[in-house]
Amino acid sequence: MNKKGIIYGINGPVIYLKGNTGLRMSEMVHVGEEHLVGEVISLSKKATTVQVFEETTGLKPGAEVVGTGDAISVTLGPGILNNIFDGIERPLSEIAARSGKYITRGVSVDSLDTSKKWNVHVTVSEGDHVTGGTVIAETQETASILHRSMVPPDVEGTVIKAAPDGAYTIVDPIVTLELADGTAKELSLCQKWPIRVPRPTKRRFPASRPLITGQRILDTMFPIAKGGTAAVPGGFGTGKTMTQHQIAKWSDADIIIYIGCGERGNEMTQVLEEFGELVDPKTGHPLMNRTALIANTSNMPVAAREASIYTGLTLAEYYRDMGYDVAIMADSTSRWAEALRELSGRLEEMPAEEGFPAYLASRLSAFYERAGMMENLNGTEGSVSIIGALSPQGGDFSEPVTMNTKRFVRCFWGLDKSLAYARHFPAIHWLTSYSEYLNDLAPWYQTHVNKNFIDLRNQIMALLNTESSLMEIVKQNLENMSQIQRHTENMLAAGTAEPTDVDQIRITVGQLKNSLLAMQRTVDVNYNLLRLQLGLQAGTPITLADQLDNFLEVGNFLKLAGQEFDINQNAQYKLMETQEELQKKMVGLKKWAYSPTISANYGYTYKILKPSLDFSPKHSATITMSIPIFSGLQRKAQLDQEKITLEQTTLNKSLLADQLNLQEEQYKFALKNALEDYNLQSENIQVARKVLENYQYKYNAGAVSSLDLTQANNNYLTAENNYTSACLTLLQAQTQLEKL
């Protein structure tokens, strides 16, 4: 018998039931006469708290709440793809057919079409022992995807009845099992699973293969692994939704689950229109044939917004269990976190930073931890990759949702407003973005792209980070000198400064402006050269990720300087060894010229008109041996020449070994010198910065002249340049030694 309770309090989507109702935590309930869908979120001896996934307008105390006995679950079976659902898996097309363009409260529709018949191929036979995950039937769900109906993860038994191949609905019994306790259980094409419980797997694989997104900047600079996690933060208008659309369209994922969580309705409309028109380049069929949409827009109930994330996750895990690679586009997790904040406020929980609940981090962790490359219960391999958009207010990446998300994702694709307004899409900023999958994916890139891919990428990053560093130095000095110029002009107007001081500063500012323009032109030229090397068209945007300091680990340089040189791994030395072996074989070949030559012939004669007296033999055989006696010393000369060449090759090999050993010592010496210079310049720049700050303070107090301040600023600029040069010299010394 279903448990019941009576409402005594209502606070928006949160309702309170008095007394011990007997309901269970996370149990699905029906609220009021309209049977609104809700979920138990809190229990105590005195009260039960329920969140309602629909509008509670008009609901009164005294209304009845009836438990269903089951947790909030979704129906898993054929018909999920090429469909659009709300946050609790109600098909919006079916709701529209019943109630019009607006969702009627309490509307009850089947998650999947229970009347449609599917052509089913049953894959098990009577007597087969099946366990959780075993495929029992196959159905061509769409032209692109073969649906594999499986035994629920918590079911195990022996097949006692299997239906023949044919047309069945998703609720028709397909297989009957005898369980361990002797009871019979009928299985159909569909099953139910609670959305907040991850579907079980055998084991998790480490990241090893990239999810090819189809976006060059992501696949080259900030790759994500299949089964990986990524966040796309950005302010309004920076292109979060557009970036996710592009990944959904062109990635090599088998199936796309697009979750519109709290976003504007027009954006979901755009997804429907575009995905319905696009042709999947892999299959040639419409893109919607491998896509499912979860639409919980900003004007829908806030509690359903919180559930929509888990609904999409469960659908993705279901297709992962079939052996597919699934990519989830969650747009946006910030709106989901806002739903948590609103519900937490309704529950009168103690707020944390910016009003978000204290359990925000744990909820984000539980969400992203459900991603991964897995070995399923049926032995197949599948993956769930999660790409979540973030909408920090004002583009502030230091707000709680973004900062907590960075703790649990390994890809961070930060979008920049200035790049977006310059029509640079995707507007991914290289200073704020990163990928922690590079080391994991390096073997794949070396095998399938180029063995030097990672090294070349890192070199590009180092060079362009250096460019950025120098540019920032010049800009900062220009800004400082401009401020000094304005201050000195004010002092001149007040009669406390000389005109020559202003003129000197104006000259310095003009020089800095010219230096900045020249550097920008140099950067443009270098970018064009880089595009040429990468095979890109002129004007193609390029951005970089890593900072220069990330490549300057002192411990790595010391380890490299202390490594013993293995000459046998040097390419030049290997080539010389190969030449020596070939020359030895040539000497052996010339020695064979002194050896005798033996030849043999065999003949058989058959006569059609044979005379009466015929003494000629039918069989004949001859053996000839040729012994070289004298060739005018030609053979000896050729042999001597090959021996001389062999001796020369051996000598060259020895000389090369000496040269390489000497080079190794020189390169190690250069590396140590470069490291010492780097340490020195690092200290010098700190001192120069302190001196400049001290002189700026004294200048503002009138203790030093503008000339002294200008000199201090120039010294700091020189220290910055010396530091950057030391960094480049150190990286070049490292490259020389590694190439050896």
XYZ file of C-alpha atoms in Angstrom:
740
model
C 0.000 0.000 0.000
C 1.327 3.407 -0.946
C 2.155 5.760 1.929
C 0.317 9.074 2.229
C 0.865 12.437 3.865
C -0.956 15.737 4.326
C 0.510 19.127 3.334
C 0.759 21.660 6.150
C 3.279 24.121 4.601
C 4.185 25.400 1.114
C 7.244 27.485 0.196
C 7.481 27.786 -3.588
C 8.503 24.390 -5.010
C 9.086 23.049 -1.462
C 6.222 21.545 0.540
C 6.134 20.159 4.072
C 4.229 17.130 5.386
C 3.517 16.841 9.100
C 4.435 13.756 11.070
C 6.117 10.483 10.126
C 4.575 9.667 6.755
C 6.528 6.484 6.135
C 7.882 7.835 2.874
C 11.487 7.073 1.924
C 14.314 9.404 1.011
C 14.403 10.254 -2.743
C 11.015 8.584 -3.234
C 8.840 9.889 -6.045
C 5.440 11.221 -4.906
C 2.264 12.620 -6.441
C 1.066 15.895 -4.930
C -2.517 17.104 -4.762
C -5.477 16.379 -6.967
C -3.466 17.172 -10.117
C -0.841 14.559 -9.203
C 2.115 16.905 -9.469
C 5.431 15.065 -9.556
C 7.687 15.524 -6.537
C 10.629 13.974 -4.697
C 11.315 13.482 -0.998
C 14.464 15.439 -0.084
C 14.361 15.502 3.737
C 12.967 13.264 6.511
C 12.593 13.650 10.256
C 10.316 12.275 12.963
C 8.190 15.396 12.887
C 8.096 16.318 9.191
C 8.816 15.263 5.620
C 10.083 17.725 2.978
C 9.247 17.332 -0.714
C 10.461 19.283 -3.746
C 7.905 19.551 -6.535
C 9.041 19.508 -10.155
C 6.034 21.561 -11.301
C 4.403 24.875 -10.388
C 2.754 24.782 -6.983
C 0.427 27.749 -7.629
C -3.029 27.024 -6.207
C -1.843 24.185 -3.979
C -3.325 24.377 -0.450
C -2.471 22.920 2.964
C -4.479 19.814 3.592
C -3.867 18.396 0.121
C -2.835 14.790 -0.042
C 0.599 13.508 -1.080
C 0.838 9.892 -2.223
C 4.086 7.942 -2.479
C 4.834 5.730 -5.477
C 7.296 3.442 -3.723
C 10.001 4.145 -6.353
C 12.739 6.708 -6.704
C 12.709 9.346 -9.457
C 13.540 7.186 -12.464
C 13.721 7.352 -16.240
C 12.541 4.818 -18.782
C 15.385 3.434 -20.886
C 14.604 1.823 -24.222
C 14.176 2.438 -27.962
C 12.770 5.860 -28.798
C 15.100 8.043 -26.729
C 17.083 9.311 -29.715
C 15.608 11.868 -32.116
C 13.424 13.086 -29.280
C 13.166 16.052 -26.893
C 12.203 15.703 -23.225
C 11.669 17.960 -20.256
C 13.762 17.647 -17.074
C 11.977 14.484 -15.848
C 11.851 12.704 -19.234
C 8.416 13.700 -20.414
C 8.391 14.001 -24.231
C 7.535 17.580 -25.147
C 6.036 16.577 -28.493
C 3.504 14.337 -26.742
C 2.724 17.052 -24.170
C 2.200 19.584 -26.971
C -0.206 17.208 -28.731
C -2.275 16.886 -25.552
C -2.179 20.324 -23.970
C -0.915 22.750 -26.605
C 2.178 24.947 -26.611
C 2.282 25.290 -22.794
C 2.901 22.417 -20.383
C -0.186 21.690 -18.307
C 0.413 21.011 -14.622
C 0.140 17.393 -13.646
C 0.155 16.181 -17.249
C 0.976 12.483 -17.296
C 2.467 10.988 -20.441
C 4.624 7.959 -21.092
C 8.306 8.771 -21.401
C 8.556 6.550 -24.481
C 5.961 5.485 -27.035
C 4.427 2.235 -25.738
C 2.287 1.608 -28.829
C 4.960 1.775 -31.533
C 6.237 -1.608 -32.687
C 9.920 -2.182 -33.340
C 11.558 -4.830 -35.456
C 13.406 -6.897 -32.862
C 16.159 -9.488 -33.201
C 16.395 -11.610 -30.038
C 20.019 -12.521 -29.261
C 19.519 -15.121 -26.479
C 18.067 -18.625 -26.445
C 16.405 -20.857 -23.897
C 18.907 -22.242 -21.410
C 21.308 -19.311 -21.660
C 22.546 -17.934 -18.353
C 22.464 -14.124 -18.414
C 23.718 -11.482 -16.029
C 23.409 -7.725 -15.710
C 24.330 -6.006 -18.984
C 23.833 -9.058 -21.233
C 22.313 -8.019 -24.560
C 18.987 -9.819 -25.052
C 17.683 -8.042 -28.178
C 18.744 -5.651 -30.917
C 16.607 -2.966 -32.536
C 17.455 -0.455 -35.237
C 16.440 2.593 -33.211
C 17.447 5.091 -35.905
C 19.249 4.809 -39.213
C 22.476 5.648 -37.357
C 22.190 3.729 -34.067
C 21.570 0.045 -33.298
C 19.808 -0.188 -29.933
C 20.866 -3.076 -27.694
C 18.358 -3.972 -25.003
C 20.130 -5.365 -21.938
C 19.409 -7.252 -18.755
C 19.107 -4.739 -15.866
C 22.373 -4.513 -13.870
C 20.823 -6.033 -10.738
C 19.194 -9.053 -12.472
C 20.706 -12.522 -13.093
C 19.064 -15.756 -14.172
C 18.522 -18.452 -16.787
C 16.441 -17.928 -19.930
C 13.376 -20.175 -19.836
C 11.503 -18.480 -22.667
C 12.678 -16.310 -25.579
C 10.342 -14.707 -28.096
C 11.034 -15.197 -31.811
C 12.257 -12.319 -33.962
C 9.464 -9.968 -34.932
C 7.668 -6.688 -34.213
C 7.163 -5.791 -30.545
C 6.374 -2.762 -28.416
C 8.794 -1.687 -25.680
C 6.553 -3.222 -22.986
C 5.955 -6.624 -24.638
C 7.758 -9.507 -22.869
C 10.767 -10.579 -24.916
C 12.611 -12.875 -22.537
C 11.537 -14.716 -19.387
C 14.180 -15.540 -16.772
C 14.235 -17.956 -13.882
C 15.974 -16.193 -11.007
C 18.104 -17.842 -8.335
C 15.155 -18.016 -5.924
C 13.070 -19.919 -8.479
C 10.798 -17.023 -9.414
C 10.195 -15.958 -12.998
C 10.888 -12.468 -14.308
C 9.810 -11.078 -17.666
C 12.111 -8.669 -19.510
C 11.015 -6.249 -22.214
C 12.853 -3.842 -24.484
C 12.867 -1.161 -21.785
C 13.901 -0.844 -18.155
C 13.775 1.832 -15.446
C 16.707 3.291 -13.543
C 16.892 5.937 -10.775
C 18.533 9.105 -12.079
C 20.642 9.825 -8.998
C 22.297 6.380 -8.947
C 25.231 5.785 -11.365
C 24.855 2.671 -13.498
C 27.470 0.064 -12.486
C 30.465 -0.919 -14.613
C 33.332 -3.424 -14.355
C 36.200 -0.942 -14.278
C 37.361 2.488 -15.350
C 40.092 2.941 -17.977
C 42.675 5.736 -17.831
C 42.457 8.444 -20.479
C 44.179 7.262 -23.665
C 42.192 8.463 -26.708
C 41.106 12.010 -27.510
C 37.562 13.065 -28.204
C 38.009 14.739 -31.579
C 35.836 17.839 -31.297
C 36.268 19.069 -34.865
C 37.565 22.409 -33.538
C 41.216 22.875 -34.434
C 42.158 25.010 -31.451
C 40.692 22.449 -29.025
C 42.113 19.327 -30.661
C 45.570 20.886 -31.018
C 46.029 23.054 -27.944
C 43.500 21.887 -25.321
C 42.455 18.308 -26.146
C 39.880 16.398 -24.126
C 39.964 12.616 -23.739
C 37.072 10.284 -24.419
C 35.505 9.882 -21.027
C 36.978 13.216 -19.959
C 35.507 16.360 -18.434
C 35.665 19.953 -19.617
C 34.241 23.308 -18.568
C 33.422 26.194 -20.943
C 33.124 29.365 -18.838
C 32.408 32.767 -20.279
C 30.388 35.933 -19.836
C 27.284 36.862 -21.798
C 27.818 36.779 -25.570
C 31.202 35.016 -25.509
C 29.929 31.943 -27.357
C 29.437 29.185 -24.758
C 26.354 27.755 -26.406
C 27.817 28.151 -29.887
C 30.990 26.282 -28.852
C 28.909 23.408 -27.479
C 26.794 23.376 -30.650
C 29.924 23.035 -32.772
C 31.280 20.197 -30.647
C 27.927 18.408 -30.762
C 27.820 18.751 -34.557
C 31.357 17.711 -35.469
C 32.772 15.573 -32.650
C 33.450 11.878 -33.210
C 31.144 10.849 -30.339
C 28.598 8.219 -31.336
C 25.723 9.822 -29.422
C 25.039 13.372 -28.186
C 22.928 14.166 -25.109
C 22.248 17.917 -25.099
C 20.932 19.284 -21.786
C 19.464 22.796 -21.908
C 19.426 23.539 -18.183
C 17.907 26.914 -17.395
C 18.866 28.429 -20.738
C 16.676 30.595 -22.935
C 14.016 28.883 -25.000
C 15.258 30.419 -28.263
C 18.600 28.623 -27.817
C 16.894 25.227 -27.593
C 14.821 26.186 -30.624
C 18.050 26.922 -32.482
C 19.389 23.473 -31.534
C 16.227 21.791 -32.830
C 16.262 23.721 -36.107
C 19.984 23.322 -36.807
C 20.333 19.690 -35.749
C 17.264 18.752 -37.779
C 18.800 20.218 -40.941
C 22.399 19.063 -40.499
C 23.631 15.848 -42.090
C 25.881 13.693 -39.941
C 29.231 13.443 -41.835
C 29.873 9.957 -40.382
C 26.592 8.329 -41.348
C 25.016 10.591 -43.965
C 21.796 10.683 -41.912
C 20.272 13.652 -40.024
C 22.240 14.606 -36.920
C 19.146 14.225 -34.731
C 19.259 10.468 -35.404
C 22.046 10.225 -32.818
C 20.945 13.071 -30.535
C 18.587 13.371 -27.567
C 17.615 16.761 -26.124
C 16.697 17.571 -22.519
C 14.965 20.961 -22.503
C 14.437 22.616 -19.159
C 14.415 26.279 -20.088
C 14.562 29.298 -17.789
C 10.757 29.633 -17.644
C 10.252 26.043 -16.448
C 10.048 25.019 -12.754
C 13.359 25.420 -10.946
C 13.249 22.025 -9.214
C 12.998 20.202 -12.540
C 16.089 22.125 -13.617
C 18.042 20.446 -10.835
C 16.805 16.997 -11.929
C 17.447 17.534 -15.661
C 21.218 17.129 -15.245
C 20.827 13.687 -13.725
C 18.232 12.682 -16.315
C 20.687 13.417 -19.135
C 23.494 11.605 -17.291
C 21.419 8.451 -16.884
C 20.463 8.405 -20.577
C 24.164 8.789 -21.473
C 25.230 5.939 -19.166
C 22.576 3.689 -20.712
C 23.997 4.108 -24.202
C 27.536 3.820 -22.818
C 26.576 0.359 -21.519
C 25.780 -0.606 -25.123
C 29.388 0.175 -26.108
C 28.892 3.688 -27.502
C 30.938 6.850 -26.929
C 28.537 9.472 -25.570
C 29.153 13.209 -25.185
C 27.024 15.317 -22.824
C 26.569 19.042 -23.480
C 25.337 20.620 -20.230
C 24.261 24.204 -20.852
C 24.630 25.500 -18.289
C 25.768 24.116 -14.952
C 25.672 27.660 -13.515
C 21.873 27.703 -13.927
C 21.774 24.279 -12.287
C 23.783 25.645 -9.354
C 21.371 28.595 -9.144
C 18.521 26.096 -8.817
C 20.399 24.470 -5.923
C 20.792 27.904 -4.341
C 17.112 28.712 -4.631
C 16.012 25.377 -3.212
C 18.584 25.682 -0.410
C 17.219 29.118 0.439
C 13.671 27.757 0.511
C 14.849 25.047 2.903
C 16.422 27.730 5.136
C 19.839 26.036 4.996
C 22.947 27.891 6.108
C 24.330 29.607 2.964
C 27.970 29.511 1.927
C 29.800 31.881 -0.438
C 27.432 34.090 -2.487
C 24.430 32.263 -1.092
C 25.224 28.892 -2.651
C 24.711 25.841 -0.438
C 27.679 24.358 1.391
C 27.285 21.104 -0.569
C 27.783 22.796 -3.964
C 31.270 21.297 -4.385
C 30.108 17.758 -3.563
C 27.197 18.005 -6.021
C 29.535 19.194 -8.790
C 31.973 16.421 -7.964
C 29.223 13.764 -8.085
C 28.138 15.096 -11.473
C 31.547 15.144 -13.193
C 32.715 11.891 -11.583
C 30.080 9.998 -13.583
C 32.161 10.637 -16.727
C 34.800 8.139 -17.826
C 35.951 5.453 -20.254
C 34.526 2.213 -18.896
C 34.512 -1.532 -19.373
C 30.832 -2.390 -19.154
C 29.216 -5.366 -17.459
C 28.792 -7.069 -20.851
C 32.488 -6.733 -21.733
C 32.087 -3.830 -24.192
C 33.882 -0.500 -23.902
C 32.075 2.814 -23.835
C 32.578 6.330 -22.580
C 30.698 9.331 -21.241
C 32.373 12.705 -21.824
C 30.927 15.718 -20.006
C 31.313 19.262 -21.347
C 29.623 21.755 -19.052
C 29.072 25.414 -19.840
C 29.425 28.016 -17.078
C 27.856 31.475 -16.979
C 29.747 33.478 -14.326
C 28.200 36.878 -13.716
C 30.210 39.592 -15.418
C 32.682 36.992 -16.701
C 34.191 36.690 -13.210
C 35.955 33.310 -13.094
C 36.581 33.666 -9.354
C 32.910 33.113 -8.449
C 32.090 29.892 -6.509
C 30.612 27.751 -9.299
C 33.547 28.303 -11.659
C 36.184 27.857 -8.961
C 34.621 24.648 -7.647
C 34.182 23.298 -11.168
C 37.914 23.778 -11.842
C 38.580 21.330 -9.002
C 36.823 18.479 -10.813
C 37.477 19.011 -14.528
C 40.726 18.474 -16.416
C 39.932 20.776 -19.330
C 39.201 24.461 -18.885
C 38.271 26.377 -22.034
C 38.016 29.972 -20.850
C 36.143 32.305 -23.207
C 37.164 35.935 -23.488
C 34.774 38.806 -24.123
C 37.300 40.907 -26.075
C 37.987 38.028 -28.482
C 34.260 37.415 -28.941
C 33.549 41.088 -29.652
C 36.373 40.996 -32.206
C 34.456 38.174 -33.994
C 37.102 35.635 -32.953
C 35.247 32.339 -32.458
C 35.655 30.155 -30.556
C 36.790 32.934 -28.224
C 39.103 30.703 -26.140
C 41.731 32.720 -24.292
C 45.121 31.076 -24.020
C 46.040 32.642 -20.685
C 43.059 31.242 -18.792
C 42.611 27.909 -20.610
C 44.417 24.622 -20.071
C 44.207 20.857 -20.607
C 45.585 18.246 -18.209
C 45.113 15.423 -20.729
C 48.198 16.214 -22.844
C 50.497 13.728 -21.136
C 47.819 11.017 -21.203
C 47.125 11.554 -24.899
C 50.754 12.009 -26.013
C 51.178 8.352 -27.181
C 48.039 8.621 -29.319
C 49.170 11.871 -30.951
C 52.645 10.433 -31.573
C 51.173 7.339 -33.247
C 48.288 8.841 -35.223
C 49.442 12.419 -35.923
C 53.196 12.930 -35.614
C 55.836 11.590 -33.259
C 56.979 15.152 -32.538
C 53.462 16.584 -32.102
C 53.675 17.276 -28.354
C 57.208 18.708 -28.561
C 56.253 21.018 -31.421
C 53.138 22.140 -29.590
C 55.137 22.915 -26.455
C 57.715 24.856 -28.469
C 54.963 26.917 -30.063
C 53.514 27.613 -26.649
C 56.889 28.669 -25.260
C 57.581 31.061 -28.127
C 54.172 32.671 -28.093
C 54.148 32.934 -24.316
C 57.446 34.746 -24.582
C 55.876 37.084 -27.103
C 53.013 37.732 -24.744
C 55.375 38.328 -21.844
C 57.403 40.864 -23.787
C 54.252 42.568 -25.022
C 52.915 42.850 -21.493
C 56.235 44.287 -20.301
C 56.177 47.016 -22.925
C 52.496 47.769 -22.307
C 53.011 47.983 -18.563
C 56.004 50.280 -18.936
C 54.093 52.436 -21.392
C 51.238 52.716 -18.929
C 53.623 53.569 -16.068
C 55.429 56.227 -18.094
C 52.111 57.689 -19.280
C 51.031 58.074 -15.652
C 54.376 59.690 -14.791
C 53.947 62.041 -17.750
C 50.508 63.145 -16.591
C 51.749 63.627 -13.013
C 54.781 65.627 -14.142
C 52.640 67.835 -16.407
C 50.410 68.588 -13.426
C 53.502 69.428 -11.369
C 54.711 71.705 -14.190
C 51.374 73.488 -14.237
C 51.694 73.956 -10.472
C 55.246 75.297 -10.879
C 56.974 72.446 -9.003
C 58.651 70.828 -12.018
C 60.918 71.933 -14.873
C 59.819 71.865 -18.545
C 62.843 69.696 -19.353
C 61.490 66.975 -17.050
C 58.254 66.862 -19.061
C 60.129 66.810 -22.360
C 62.349 63.940 -21.237
C 59.353 61.871 -20.191
C 57.539 62.655 -23.463
C 60.546 61.353 -25.392
C 60.567 58.140 -23.306
C 56.815 57.621 -23.831
C 57.205 58.120 -27.578
C 60.012 55.566 -27.697
C 57.890 53.029 -25.807
C 54.969 53.561 -28.193
C 57.245 52.963 -31.177
C 58.664 49.834 -29.509
C 55.165 48.526 -28.882
C 54.093 49.085 -32.499
C 57.267 47.424 -33.798
C 56.751 44.457 -31.496
C 53.144 44.066 -32.626
C 54.283 44.028 -36.264
C 56.917 41.399 -35.402
C 54.277 39.318 -33.668
C 52.040 39.480 -36.746
C 54.900 38.308 -38.947
C 55.722 35.435 -36.557
C 52.085 34.373 -36.451
C 51.996 34.244 -40.261
C 55.156 32.118 -40.301
C 53.563 29.801 -37.737
C 50.415 29.482 -39.849
C 52.592 28.594 -42.830
C 54.344 25.863 -40.831
C 50.997 24.477 -39.618
C 49.456 24.548 -43.080
C 46.786 27.075 -42.043
C 45.273 29.804 -44.159
C 46.327 33.383 -43.577
C 44.172 35.067 -40.970
C 43.309 31.842 -39.130
C 43.156 32.717 -35.398
C 45.816 31.068 -33.212
C 45.935 31.161 -29.432
C 48.211 29.481 -26.912
C 47.664 27.950 -23.494
C 50.681 27.389 -21.305
C 52.734 30.053 -19.578
C 56.474 30.347 -20.189
C 57.172 29.578 -16.529
C 55.497 26.168 -16.938
C 58.438 25.076 -19.101
C 61.091 26.279 -16.654
C 61.197 23.562 -14.015
C 64.699 23.818 -12.531
C 64.576 20.205 -11.382
C 64.070 19.003 -14.968
C 67.138 20.933 -16.175
C 69.314 19.551 -13.390
C 68.108 16.024 -14.124
C 68.881 16.481 -17.827
C 72.376 17.824 -17.081
C 73.082 14.793 -14.878
C 71.942 12.155 -17.373
C 74.575 9.860 -18.871
C 74.976 10.231 -22.627
C 73.958 7.097 -24.596
C 75.754 7.451 -27.915
C 73.946 4.424 -29.345
C 70.689 6.433 -29.363
C 72.167 9.215 -31.520
C 70.776 9.234 -35.068
C 74.100 10.218 -36.704
C 75.973 7.485 -34.855
C 73.318 4.888 -35.778
C 73.662 5.896 -39.437
C 77.443 5.561 -39.276
C 77.109 2.090 -37.717
C 74.784 1.075 -40.538
C 77.310 2.309 -43.133
C 80.064 0.301 -41.413
C 77.985 -2.889 -41.541
C 77.202 -2.343 -45.221
C 80.901 -1.829 -46.001
C 81.790 -5.072 -44.187
C 79.308 -6.894 -46.424
C 80.882 -5.262 -49.522
C 84.318 -6.569 -48.478
C 82.850 -10.043 -48.058
C 81.243 -9.809 -51.482
C 84.579 -8.940 -53.148
C 86.260 -11.901 -51.396
C 83.748 -14.210 -53.070
C 85.295 -13.228 -56.435
C 88.260 -15.544 -55.597
C 86.005 -18.574 -55.120
C 85.510 -21.226 -57.875
C 82.287 -21.282 -59.858
C 80.424 -24.562 -60.387
C 77.628 -25.056 -62.922
C 75.598 -28.144 -63.879
C 73.370 -29.011 -66.875
C 70.968 -31.884 -67.456
C 69.303 -32.989 -70.737
C 66.723 -35.566 -71.856
C 66.076 -36.607 -75.483
C 62.896 -38.307 -76.706
C 62.630 -39.477 -80.375
C 59.238 -40.129 -82.004
C 60.696 -42.008 -85.010
C 63.452 -43.999 -83.376
C 65.794 -46.070 -85.677
C 66.307 -49.771 -84.962
C 69.887 -49.208 -84.016
C 70.244 -46.097 -81.892
C 73.191 -45.769 -79.546
C 72.676 -42.146 -78.529
C 71.817 -41.708 -74.816
C 68.480 -40.384 -73.693
C 69.956 -38.666 -70.638
C 72.924 -36.323 -70.534
C 74.544 -34.340 -67.735
C 77.519 -32.010 -67.559
C 79.288 -30.357 -64.629
C 81.603 -27.405 -65.166
C 83.882 -25.804 -62.592
C 85.624 -22.514 -63.261
C 88.655 -21.623 -61.113
C 89.797 -17.972 -61.315
C 93.566 -17.972 -61.736
C 94.571 -14.499 -62.919
C 92.601 -11.356 -63.720
C 95.362 -8.874 -64.111
C 95.191 -8.029 -60.355
C 91.742 -6.477 -60.914
C 90.046 -8.507 -58.213
C 92.783 -7.743 -55.722
C 92.557 -4.041 -56.446
C 88.797 -4.029 -55.937
C 89.141 -5.921 -52.655
C 91.871 -3.598 -51.401
C 89.714 -0.580 -52.289
C 86.759 -1.924 -50.304
C 89.044 -2.653 -47.330
C 90.353 0.922 -47.445
C 86.782 2.230 -47.549
C 85.904 0.048 -44.541
C 88.887 1.366 -42.589
C 87.888 4.936 -43.471
C 84.284 4.304 -42.351
C 85.486 2.801 -39.049
C 87.772 5.802 -38.535
C 84.898 8.225 -39.295
C 82.724 6.376 -36.797
C 85.395 6.749 -34.110
C 85.849 10.455 -34.928
C 82.063 10.979 -34.798
C 81.927 9.317 -31.383
C 84.624 11.674 -30.102
C 82.815 14.685 -31.585
C 79.484 13.662 -30.054
C 81.035 13.137 -26.633
C 82.709 16.533 -26.890
C 79.423 18.122 -28.014
C 77.646 16.531 -25.091
C 80.109 18.081 -22.647
C 79.762 21.484 -24.342
C 75.954 21.349 -24.352
C 75.878 20.343 -20.662
C 78.238 23.217 -19.895
C 76.007 25.607 -21.866
C 72.909 24.292 -20.046
C 74.505 24.807 -16.640
C 75.617 28.335 -17.600
C 72.130 29.143 -18.931
C 70.573 27.821 -15.715
C 72.884 29.959 -13.571
C 72.109 33.016 -15.703
C 68.381 32.291 -15.418
C 68.615 32.136 -11.615
C 70.619 35.377 -11.578
C 68.172 37.237 -13.842
C 65.239 35.960 -11.779
C 66.781 37.604 -8.711
C 67.699 40.775 -10.649
C 64.167 41.314 -11.881
C 62.809 41.070 -8.346
C 65.321 43.662 -7.143
C 64.614 45.972 -10.117
C 60.860 45.746 -9.435
C 61.355 46.699 -5.766
C 63.614 49.614 -6.732
C 61.050 50.888 -9.243
C 58.217 50.652 -6.715
C 60.375 52.511 -4.160
C 61.213 55.280 -6.641
C 57.556 55.626 -7.647
C 56.640 56.098 -3.980
C 59.447 58.634 -3.496
C 58.508 60.488 -6.719
C 54.910 60.821 -5.598
C 56.247 62.205 -2.309
C 58.548 64.627 -4.151
C 61.768 63.026 -2.846
C 63.292 62.172 -6.271
C 63.192 63.732 -9.720
C 61.429 62.438 -12.815
C 64.839 61.670 -14.315
C 65.600 59.294 -11.421
C 62.221 57.620 -11.859
C 62.745 57.247 -15.605
C 66.147 55.669 -15.014
C 64.653 53.209 -12.509
C 61.925 52.322 -15.006
C 64.505 51.762 -17.746
C 66.518 49.534 -15.402
C 63.423 47.478 -14.711
C 62.678 47.172 -18.432
C 66.259 46.047 -19.036
C 65.928 43.455 -16.249
C 62.706 42.139 -17.834
C 64.382 41.806 -21.203
C 67.402 40.089 -19.672
C 65.120 37.665 -17.837
C 63.227 36.798 -21.018
C 66.474 36.317 -22.939
C 67.771 34.042 -20.159
C 64.582 31.964 -20.432
C 64.996 31.562 -24.180
C 68.686 30.704 -23.837
C 67.846 28.076 -21.221
C 65.153 26.489 -23.417
C 67.498 26.497 -26.430
C 70.245 24.794 -24.390
C 67.729 22.191 -23.251
C 66.591 21.544 -26.838
C 70.191 21.156 -28.077
C 71.025 18.603 -25.388
C 67.774 16.642 -25.874
C 68.276 16.499 -29.670
C 71.798 15.096 -29.137
